Amino acid sequence: MEEAIVLYTIPAMGHLKPILELGKLILTHQPSLSIHIIIISASQTTTVSISSYISQVATTIPSIKVHHLPSTNHETKIFEVIRLSNSLLHQTLLSISKSYSINALIIDFFCVASLSVVAQLNIPAYFFYSACAGSLALTLYLPVIHQNNTTFKDRSAFLDVPGLPPIKLSDLPKPVLDRSGDVYESFLDVAVGLPKSSGIIINTFEFLESREVKAILDGLGLPKGNAISPIYCVGPLIETMNLTDGGHEIEYLTWLESQPSQSVIFLCFGSLGRFEKKQLREIAIGLERSGQRFLWVVRNPPSNNQILALSTEPEPDLDSLLPKGFVDRTRERGLVVKSWATQVAVLNHSSVGGFVTHCGWNSVLEAVCAGVPMVAWPLYAEQKINIELLVEEMKIALPIIGSENGFVTALEVEERVCELMGSEAGNAVREKANDMKNAAKAAVGEGGSSRGALSRFIEAWKKLLNF
């Protein structure tokens, strides 16, 4: 019977892309395997772009087979969707096992509720942690935080998490601060479930987060008496498939060809991040005043005051969103792209010398692999934790400083862009970013730490199955 590895994830680009890259990486080391991707279908998060991406992967790589769990028809939070899908997951795994011998199930950390299903079927279960090791250290420490803090009223207080710089309480992801919410309990479940798995695969490499990885391996953040599962840092896992966006790619990549080396700053805020009209105008004013060359991806403002974009939508009307005449006045040194750009291709272009990013971990790793320094502008999830690591630990980014409500002025945009592109501080960050690029390449190369971690992971599941 043909052998298979099953990967189970949620329909969000930040989770889907790296776990698919993990599947592709496993195939390069074990080409005889079949990779099965099981994806939760949740109507409030599934988009046309995600469906298109999945179809392209499945078509391009026949060894990767995609299974969609039917929608639960519940407009609820993703953790609850996972729980409600357990019976469907059980049926799908049984169906796969009729034709394949399942060697292991690798689950996204959001899918912690599926551990009970895996236990019933006696399949080795591994977590895939798509965020950074620093975020994992914080997650593992959550039971200790829970025990030591009965309330989170003083949001200005700092947490002392092993392996991390001091973390302000207000910088924690919002669900973690609401102890009365169901999502808080689910994150506690994740923290408790991670060490109980057969192992944890992290999308990072040891040199990038050496302090954080060591703290995890030493078990410094775990409750007393608990032991950590084996850790496998196999990153950086970044998108390698060349996807196009309906012709716009030709326009902005051709424009980049006409720009001097490392002269352009790229502004892009992930597949979900977006700004109110007032903030978009401040960014435009700051870019215009900076005098710097720029490539800026602009999305429509959020509807109903939601910062995240969860569905397809019309292209933004730049004339109504940006200051009057902005596009024409900056035409000689700037280009505004509507909605989306092939980020990996842009970051690896020789004319790009800086990146203003929301600090999503996929975007961070893409910048690291391209050797592009960053201006860090966190928006949601664990991104405020990431900025501390990028600025204070890795020293590959400069921070955007916003007001208490998150609003960033045109002056701040102007100053940070100019600082990154033309100052001693910017040059120091650029040099460090180039060092990290070389370290990332070494990690996945022959004899590298990430390649070794993948080999250990493969040997581990074989040992569990008594191969």
Coordinates of C-alpha atoms in Angstrom, one line a residue:
M1 CA 0.0 0.0 0.0
E2 CA 1.3 3.5 -0.9
E3 CA 2.5 5.6 2.0
A4 CA 1.1 9.0 2.8
I5 CA 1.5 12.0 5.0
V6 CA -1.7 14.0 5.8
L7 CA -1.6 17.7 6.6
Y8 CA -4.6 19.4 8.2
T9 CA -5.0 23.2 8.0
I10 CA -7.4 26.1 8.0
P11 CA -8.3 28.2 4.9
A12 CA -6.1 31.2 5.6
M13 CA -3.2 32.1 3.3
G14 CA -0.9 32.7 6.3
H15 CA -1.4 29.1 7.4
L16 CA -2.2 27.4 4.1
K17 CA 0.9 28.5 2.1
P18 CA 3.6 27.4 4.5
I19 CA 2.0 24.0 5.2
L20 CA 1.8 23.4 1.5
E21 CA 5.4 24.3 1.2
L22 CA 6.1 21.8 4.0
G23 CA 4.4 19.1 2.0
K24 CA 6.5 20.0 -1.1
L25 CA 9.6 19.9 1.0
I26 CA 8.8 16.5 2.4
L27 CA 8.3 15.3 -1.1
T28 CA 11.8 16.4 -2.1
H29 CA 13.2 14.1 0.6
Q30 CA 10.6 11.3 0.2
P31 CA 9.4 11.4 -3.4
S32 CA 7.6 8.1 -3.1
L33 CA 5.1 9.5 -0.5
S34 CA 1.7 10.9 -1.3
I35 CA 0.8 14.1 0.4
H36 CA -2.8 14.7 1.3
I37 CA -4.0 18.2 2.4
I38 CA -7.2 18.4 4.3
I39 CA -8.7 21.9 4.4
I40 CA -11.5 23.1 6.6
S41 CA -14.3 24.7 4.5
A42 CA -15.6 27.7 6.5
S43 CA -17.8 30.1 4.5
Q44 CA -16.7 33.2 6.3
T45 CA -13.0 32.7 5.5
T46 CA -12.8 30.8 2.3
T47 CA -12.1 33.1 -0.7
V48 CA -11.8 32.8 -4.4
S49 CA -8.1 33.5 -4.3
I50 CA -7.5 30.7 -1.8
S51 CA -9.5 28.3 -3.9
S52 CA -7.5 29.3 -7.0
Y53 CA -4.2 28.9 -5.2
I54 CA -5.1 25.4 -4.0
S55 CA -6.2 24.4 -7.5
Q56 CA -2.9 25.5 -9.0
V57 CA -0.9 23.6 -6.4
A58 CA -2.9 20.4 -6.9
T59 CA -2.6 20.7 -10.7
T60 CA 1.1 21.4 -10.7
I61 CA 2.1 18.7 -8.2
P62 CA 0.1 15.5 -8.8
S63 CA 1.6 13.9 -5.6
I64 CA -0.3 16.5 -3.5
K65 CA -4.0 15.6 -3.2
V66 CA -6.5 18.1 -1.6
H67 CA -9.5 17.1 0.4
H68 CA -12.1 19.8 1.4
L69 CA -14.2 19.1 4.5
P70 CA -17.8 20.1 3.8
S71 CA -18.9 23.4 5.3
T72 CA -20.3 23.1 8.8
N73 CA -22.7 26.0 8.0
H74 CA -21.9 27.6 11.3
E75 CA -21.0 31.3 11.3
T76 CA -18.7 30.9 14.2
K77 CA -15.1 31.2 15.3
I78 CA -12.5 28.9 13.6
F79 CA -11.7 26.9 16.7
E80 CA -15.4 25.9 17.0
V81 CA -15.4 25.1 13.2
I82 CA -12.6 22.7 13.9
R83 CA -14.4 21.0 16.7
L84 CA -17.6 20.7 14.7
S85 CA -15.5 19.1 11.8
N86 CA -14.0 16.3 13.9
S87 CA -16.5 13.6 12.6
L88 CA -15.8 14.7 9.0
L89 CA -12.1 14.6 9.6
H90 CA -12.5 11.1 11.1
Q91 CA -14.4 9.9 8.0
T92 CA -11.9 11.5 5.6
L93 CA -8.9 9.9 7.3
L94 CA -10.6 6.5 7.2
S95 CA -11.3 7.0 3.5
I96 CA -7.7 7.9 2.8
S97 CA -6.5 4.9 4.8
K98 CA -8.4 2.5 2.5
S99 CA -5.9 3.3 -0.2
Y100 CA -2.9 4.7 1.7
S101 CA -0.9 3.8 4.8
I102 CA -0.9 7.1 6.7
N103 CA 2.6 7.6 8.3
A104 CA 1.7 10.8 10.2
L105 CA -0.8 13.6 10.5
I106 CA 0.6 17.1 10.6
I107 CA -1.9 19.6 12.0
D108 CA -2.0 23.4 12.0
F109 CA -1.9 24.6 15.6
F110 CA -5.5 25.9 15.3
C111 CA -6.6 22.3 14.7
V112 CA -5.8 21.2 18.3
A113 CA -9.3 19.7 18.7
S114 CA -8.4 17.1 16.1
L115 CA -6.0 15.4 18.5
S116 CA -8.8 13.3 19.9
V117 CA -9.5 11.9 16.4
V118 CA -5.9 11.1 15.8
A119 CA -5.7 9.2 19.1
Q120 CA -8.6 7.0 18.1
L121 CA -6.9 6.1 14.8
N122 CA -3.5 5.6 16.4
I123 CA -1.7 7.9 13.9
P124 CA 1.4 9.9 15.0
A125 CA 0.4 13.5 15.3
Y126 CA 2.7 16.5 14.8
F127 CA 1.9 20.2 15.1
F128 CA 3.0 22.6 12.4
Y129 CA 3.6 26.1 13.9
S130 CA 3.4 28.5 11.0
A131 CA 4.4 31.5 13.2
C132 CA 7.8 32.2 14.7
A133 CA 9.6 30.4 17.5
G134 CA 9.1 33.5 19.7
S135 CA 5.3 33.2 19.3
L136 CA 5.5 29.5 20.1
A137 CA 7.5 30.3 23.3
L138 CA 4.7 32.7 24.3
T139 CA 2.0 30.1 23.5
L140 CA 3.7 27.4 25.6
Y141 CA 4.0 29.9 28.5
L142 CA 0.3 30.7 28.4
P143 CA -0.7 28.2 31.1
V144 CA 1.9 29.8 33.5
I145 CA 0.5 33.3 32.6
H146 CA -3.0 32.0 33.2
Q147 CA -2.0 30.6 36.6
N148 CA -0.1 33.7 37.7
N149 CA -2.5 36.4 36.4
T150 CA -6.2 36.3 37.5
T151 CA -6.9 39.5 35.5
F152 CA -5.3 41.5 32.7
K153 CA -6.6 44.9 33.8
D154 CA -3.2 46.6 33.8
R155 CA -2.4 46.5 30.1
S156 CA 0.7 48.6 30.6
A157 CA 2.4 45.8 32.6
F158 CA 5.1 43.7 31.1
L159 CA 5.4 39.9 30.9
D160 CA 8.7 38.1 31.5
V161 CA 8.5 35.2 29.0
P162 CA 11.6 32.9 28.9
G163 CA 13.5 33.5 25.7
L164 CA 11.7 36.7 24.8
P165 CA 12.4 40.4 25.5
P166 CA 9.9 42.0 27.9
I167 CA 6.4 41.9 26.4
K168 CA 3.9 44.6 27.1
L169 CA 0.5 43.0 28.1
S170 CA -1.3 45.2 25.6
D171 CA 0.8 43.7 22.8
L172 CA -0.6 40.2 23.3
P173 CA -3.2 39.0 20.7
K174 CA -6.6 40.3 21.7
P175 CA -8.2 36.8 22.2
V176 CA -5.5 36.1 24.8
L177 CA -6.4 39.1 26.8
D178 CA -10.1 38.2 27.1
R179 CA -10.1 35.5 29.8
S180 CA -13.9 35.1 29.7
G181 CA -14.0 34.3 25.9
D182 CA -14.2 30.9 24.3
V183 CA -11.2 31.7 22.1
Y184 CA -9.0 32.2 25.2
E185 CA -9.9 28.7 26.4
S186 CA -9.0 27.4 22.9
F187 CA -5.6 29.0 23.0
L188 CA -5.1 27.4 26.4
D189 CA -6.0 24.1 24.7
V190 CA -3.3 24.7 22.1
A191 CA -0.7 25.4 24.8
V192 CA -1.6 22.2 26.6
G193 CA -1.8 20.1 23.4
L194 CA 1.5 21.2 21.8
P195 CA 3.8 19.3 24.3
K196 CA 1.6 16.2 24.0
S197 CA 2.1 15.8 20.3
S198 CA 4.8 13.6 18.7
G199 CA 6.7 16.7 17.7
I200 CA 6.4 20.4 16.8
I201 CA 7.5 21.6 13.3
I202 CA 8.3 25.3 13.2
N203 CA 8.6 27.6 10.2
T204 CA 11.9 29.2 11.2
F205 CA 15.6 28.4 11.3
E206 CA 17.8 28.2 14.4
F207 CA 20.2 31.1 13.5
L208 CA 17.3 33.5 13.1
E209 CA 15.8 32.8 16.5
S210 CA 18.6 31.1 18.5
R211 CA 17.6 32.5 21.8
E212 CA 13.9 31.6 21.5
V213 CA 14.6 28.1 20.2
K214 CA 17.0 27.4 23.0
A215 CA 14.4 28.5 25.6
I216 CA 11.8 26.2 24.1
L217 CA 14.2 23.2 23.9
D218 CA 15.2 23.8 27.6
G219 CA 11.6 23.8 28.5
L220 CA 11.9 27.1 30.3
G221 CA 8.4 28.3 29.5
L222 CA 6.5 25.1 30.5
P223 CA 4.6 24.5 33.7
K224 CA 6.7 22.6 36.2
G225 CA 6.9 18.8 35.6
N226 CA 6.0 19.2 31.9
A227 CA 8.4 18.1 29.1
I228 CA 8.5 19.6 25.6
S229 CA 7.9 17.5 22.4
P230 CA 10.8 17.2 19.9
I231 CA 11.2 20.5 18.0
Y232 CA 12.0 20.7 14.3
C233 CA 13.0 24.1 12.8
V234 CA 12.7 23.3 9.1
G235 CA 12.3 26.9 7.7
P236 CA 12.3 29.2 6.0
L237 CA 9.3 27.7 4.1
I238 CA 8.2 30.4 1.7
E239 CA 6.1 30.3 -1.5
T240 CA 8.1 29.0 -4.5
M241 CA 5.2 28.8 -7.0
N242 CA 5.1 31.6 -9.6
L243 CA 1.5 32.9 -9.5
T244 CA 0.3 35.7 -11.7
D245 CA -2.4 38.2 -11.0
G246 CA -4.2 38.7 -14.3
G247 CA -1.6 40.9 -16.1
H248 CA -0.8 43.5 -13.5
E249 CA 2.4 41.6 -12.7
I250 CA 3.8 42.6 -16.1
E251 CA 3.2 46.3 -15.3
Y252 CA 4.8 46.5 -11.9
L253 CA 7.7 44.2 -12.5
T254 CA 8.4 46.0 -15.8
W255 CA 8.3 49.3 -13.8
L256 CA 10.8 47.9 -11.3
E257 CA 13.2 47.1 -14.1
S258 CA 13.5 50.8 -14.8
Q259 CA 14.4 51.8 -11.3
P260 CA 18.0 52.0 -9.8
S261 CA 19.3 49.2 -7.7
Q262 CA 17.9 49.0 -4.1
S263 CA 16.1 52.4 -4.6
V264 CA 12.4 51.3 -4.2
I265 CA 10.6 50.8 -0.9
F266 CA 7.8 48.3 -1.1
L267 CA 4.6 48.7 1.0
C268 CA 2.4 45.7 1.3
F269 CA 0.3 44.4 4.3
G270 CA -0.5 40.8 3.6
S271 CA -3.6 39.0 2.4
L272 CA -5.8 40.3 5.2
G273 CA -4.5 43.7 6.4
R274 CA -6.2 46.9 5.3
F275 CA -6.5 50.5 6.4
E276 CA -9.3 53.1 6.8
K277 CA -9.4 55.9 4.2
K278 CA -7.9 58.4 6.6
Q279 CA -4.9 56.2 7.2
L280 CA -4.4 55.5 3.5
R281 CA -4.2 59.3 2.9
E282 CA -1.6 59.7 5.7
I283 CA 0.5 57.0 4.1
A284 CA 0.2 58.7 0.7
I285 CA 1.2 62.1 2.2
G286 CA 4.2 60.6 4.0
L287 CA 5.4 58.8 0.8
E288 CA 5.1 61.9 -1.3
R289 CA 7.0 64.1 1.3
S290 CA 9.7 61.5 1.6
G291 CA 10.9 61.8 -1.9
Q292 CA 11.6 58.1 -2.0
R293 CA 10.8 55.7 -4.9
F294 CA 8.0 53.4 -3.9
L295 CA 5.8 50.5 -4.9
W296 CA 2.6 50.5 -2.8
V297 CA -0.2 47.8 -2.8
V298 CA -3.5 49.5 -1.9
R299 CA -6.6 47.7 -0.8
N300 CA -10.1 48.9 -0.1
P301 CA -10.8 50.1 3.4
P302 CA -12.4 47.6 5.7
S303 CA -16.2 47.3 5.9
N304 CA -18.0 47.5 9.2
N305 CA -14.8 48.7 10.9
Q306 CA -13.1 45.3 10.4
I307 CA -9.4 45.4 9.8
L308 CA -9.3 42.0 8.1
A309 CA -10.3 41.3 4.5
L310 CA -12.1 38.0 4.3
S311 CA -13.7 37.9 0.9
T312 CA -13.2 39.0 -2.7
E313 CA -14.1 42.6 -3.6
P314 CA -13.9 45.2 -6.3
E315 CA -10.6 46.9 -7.1
P316 CA -10.0 50.0 -5.0
D317 CA -10.9 53.4 -6.5
L318 CA -7.6 55.2 -6.1
D319 CA -9.0 58.6 -7.0
S320 CA -11.5 58.5 -4.1
L321 CA -9.1 56.9 -1.5
L322 CA -5.9 58.9 -2.1
P323 CA -5.2 62.6 -2.0
K324 CA -6.3 64.4 -5.1
G325 CA -3.5 64.3 -7.8
F326 CA -1.3 62.0 -5.7
V327 CA -0.9 59.3 -8.4
D328 CA 0.0 61.9 -11.1
R329 CA 2.4 63.9 -8.9
T330 CA 4.4 60.8 -7.9
R331 CA 4.2 59.0 -11.2
E332 CA 7.9 59.5 -12.0
R333 CA 9.1 57.7 -8.8
G334 CA 6.1 55.7 -7.5
L335 CA 3.6 53.1 -8.6
V336 CA 0.4 52.1 -6.8
V337 CA -0.8 48.6 -7.4
K338 CA -4.5 47.7 -6.7
S339 CA -5.2 45.0 -4.2
W340 CA -2.5 42.4 -4.7
A341 CA 1.1 41.8 -5.9
T342 CA 3.4 38.8 -6.2
Q343 CA 5.3 39.6 -3.1
V344 CA 8.1 37.1 -3.4
A345 CA 8.9 38.3 -7.0
V346 CA 8.9 42.0 -5.9
L347 CA 11.1 41.4 -2.8
N348 CA 13.6 39.6 -4.9
H349 CA 13.9 42.3 -7.5
S350 CA 17.2 44.1 -7.5
S351 CA 15.6 47.5 -7.4
V352 CA 13.8 46.9 -4.1
G353 CA 15.7 48.2 -1.1
G354 CA 13.1 48.2 1.7
F355 CA 9.8 46.7 2.8
V356 CA 7.1 48.3 4.9
T357 CA 5.2 45.2 6.3
H358 CA 2.5 44.2 8.8
C359 CA 5.0 41.7 10.3
G360 CA 3.1 38.6 9.3
W361 CA 5.5 35.7 9.6
N362 CA 5.3 34.6 6.0
S363 CA 6.1 38.1 4.9
V364 CA 9.0 38.4 7.3
L365 CA 10.5 35.2 6.1
E366 CA 10.1 36.3 2.4
A367 CA 12.0 39.5 3.2
V368 CA 14.7 37.6 5.1
C369 CA 15.3 35.2 2.2
A370 CA 15.5 38.2 -0.1
G371 CA 17.8 40.1 2.2
V372 CA 15.4 43.1 2.3
P373 CA 15.4 45.3 5.5
M374 CA 12.0 46.2 6.9
V375 CA 9.9 48.9 8.5
A376 CA 7.7 47.0 10.9
W377 CA 4.0 48.1 11.1
P378 CA 2.1 45.4 13.0
L379 CA -1.7 45.2 12.6
Y380 CA -3.2 42.1 14.3
A381 CA -2.7 38.6 15.7
E382 CA 0.9 38.0 17.1
Q383 CA 2.4 40.8 15.0
K384 CA 3.2 43.1 17.9
I385 CA 5.3 40.3 19.4
N386 CA 7.0 39.9 16.0
I387 CA 8.0 43.5 15.9
E388 CA 9.9 43.2 19.2
L389 CA 11.9 40.3 17.8
L390 CA 12.5 41.9 14.5
V391 CA 13.7 45.2 16.0
E392 CA 15.3 44.2 19.3
E393 CA 16.5 40.6 18.7
M394 CA 17.2 40.2 15.0
K395 CA 17.8 43.9 14.2
I396 CA 16.5 43.6 10.7
A397 CA 13.7 46.1 11.0
L398 CA 12.9 49.7 12.1
P399 CA 9.7 50.2 14.0
I400 CA 6.7 52.3 13.0
I401 CA 5.5 54.2 16.1
G402 CA 1.7 54.8 16.1
S403 CA -0.7 56.4 18.6
E404 CA -2.5 54.4 21.2
N405 CA -5.3 53.7 18.8
G406 CA -2.8 52.5 16.2
F407 CA -3.1 55.5 13.9
V408 CA 0.2 56.4 12.2
T409 CA 0.9 60.0 11.0
A410 CA 2.3 61.1 7.6
L411 CA 5.3 62.4 9.4
E412 CA 6.0 59.0 11.0
V413 CA 5.7 57.3 7.6
E414 CA 8.0 59.9 6.0
E415 CA 10.7 59.7 8.7
R416 CA 10.8 55.9 8.9
V417 CA 10.9 55.4 5.1
C418 CA 13.7 58.0 4.8
E419 CA 15.5 56.4 7.8
L420 CA 15.5 52.9 6.3
M421 CA 16.4 54.1 2.8
G422 CA 19.1 56.7 3.6
S423 CA 20.6 56.7 7.1
E424 CA 23.3 55.0 9.1
A425 CA 20.6 53.2 11.1
G426 CA 19.0 52.0 7.9
N427 CA 22.4 50.8 6.5
A428 CA 23.0 48.8 9.7
V429 CA 19.6 47.1 9.4
R430 CA 20.3 46.5 5.7
E431 CA 23.6 44.8 6.5
K432 CA 22.0 42.6 9.1
A433 CA 19.3 41.7 6.7
N434 CA 21.9 40.6 4.2
D435 CA 23.6 38.4 6.8
M436 CA 20.2 36.8 7.6
K437 CA 19.7 36.1 3.9
N438 CA 23.0 34.2 3.8
A439 CA 22.1 32.3 7.1
A440 CA 18.7 31.3 5.7
K441 CA 20.4 29.9 2.5
A442 CA 22.9 28.0 4.6
A443 CA 20.1 26.6 6.9
V444 CA 18.4 24.8 4.0
G445 CA 21.6 23.9 2.2
E446 CA 23.6 20.7 2.4
G447 CA 24.6 20.2 6.1
G448 CA 22.3 23.1 7.2
S449 CA 20.3 23.1 10.4
S450 CA 16.9 23.1 8.8
R451 CA 17.8 20.2 6.4
G452 CA 19.1 18.3 9.4
A453 CA 15.8 19.0 11.3
L454 CA 13.7 17.7 8.4
S455 CA 15.8 14.5 8.3
R456 CA 15.3 14.0 12.0
F457 CA 11.6 14.5 11.6
I458 CA 11.4 11.9 8.9
E459 CA 13.4 9.4 11.0
A460 CA 11.2 10.1 14.0
W461 CA 7.9 9.2 12.3
K462 CA 9.5 6.1 10.8
K463 CA 10.7 5.0 14.2
L464 CA 7.2 5.5 15.7
L465 CA 5.8 3.2 13.0
N466 CA 8.6 0.7 13.5
F467 CA 9.9 1.0 10.0

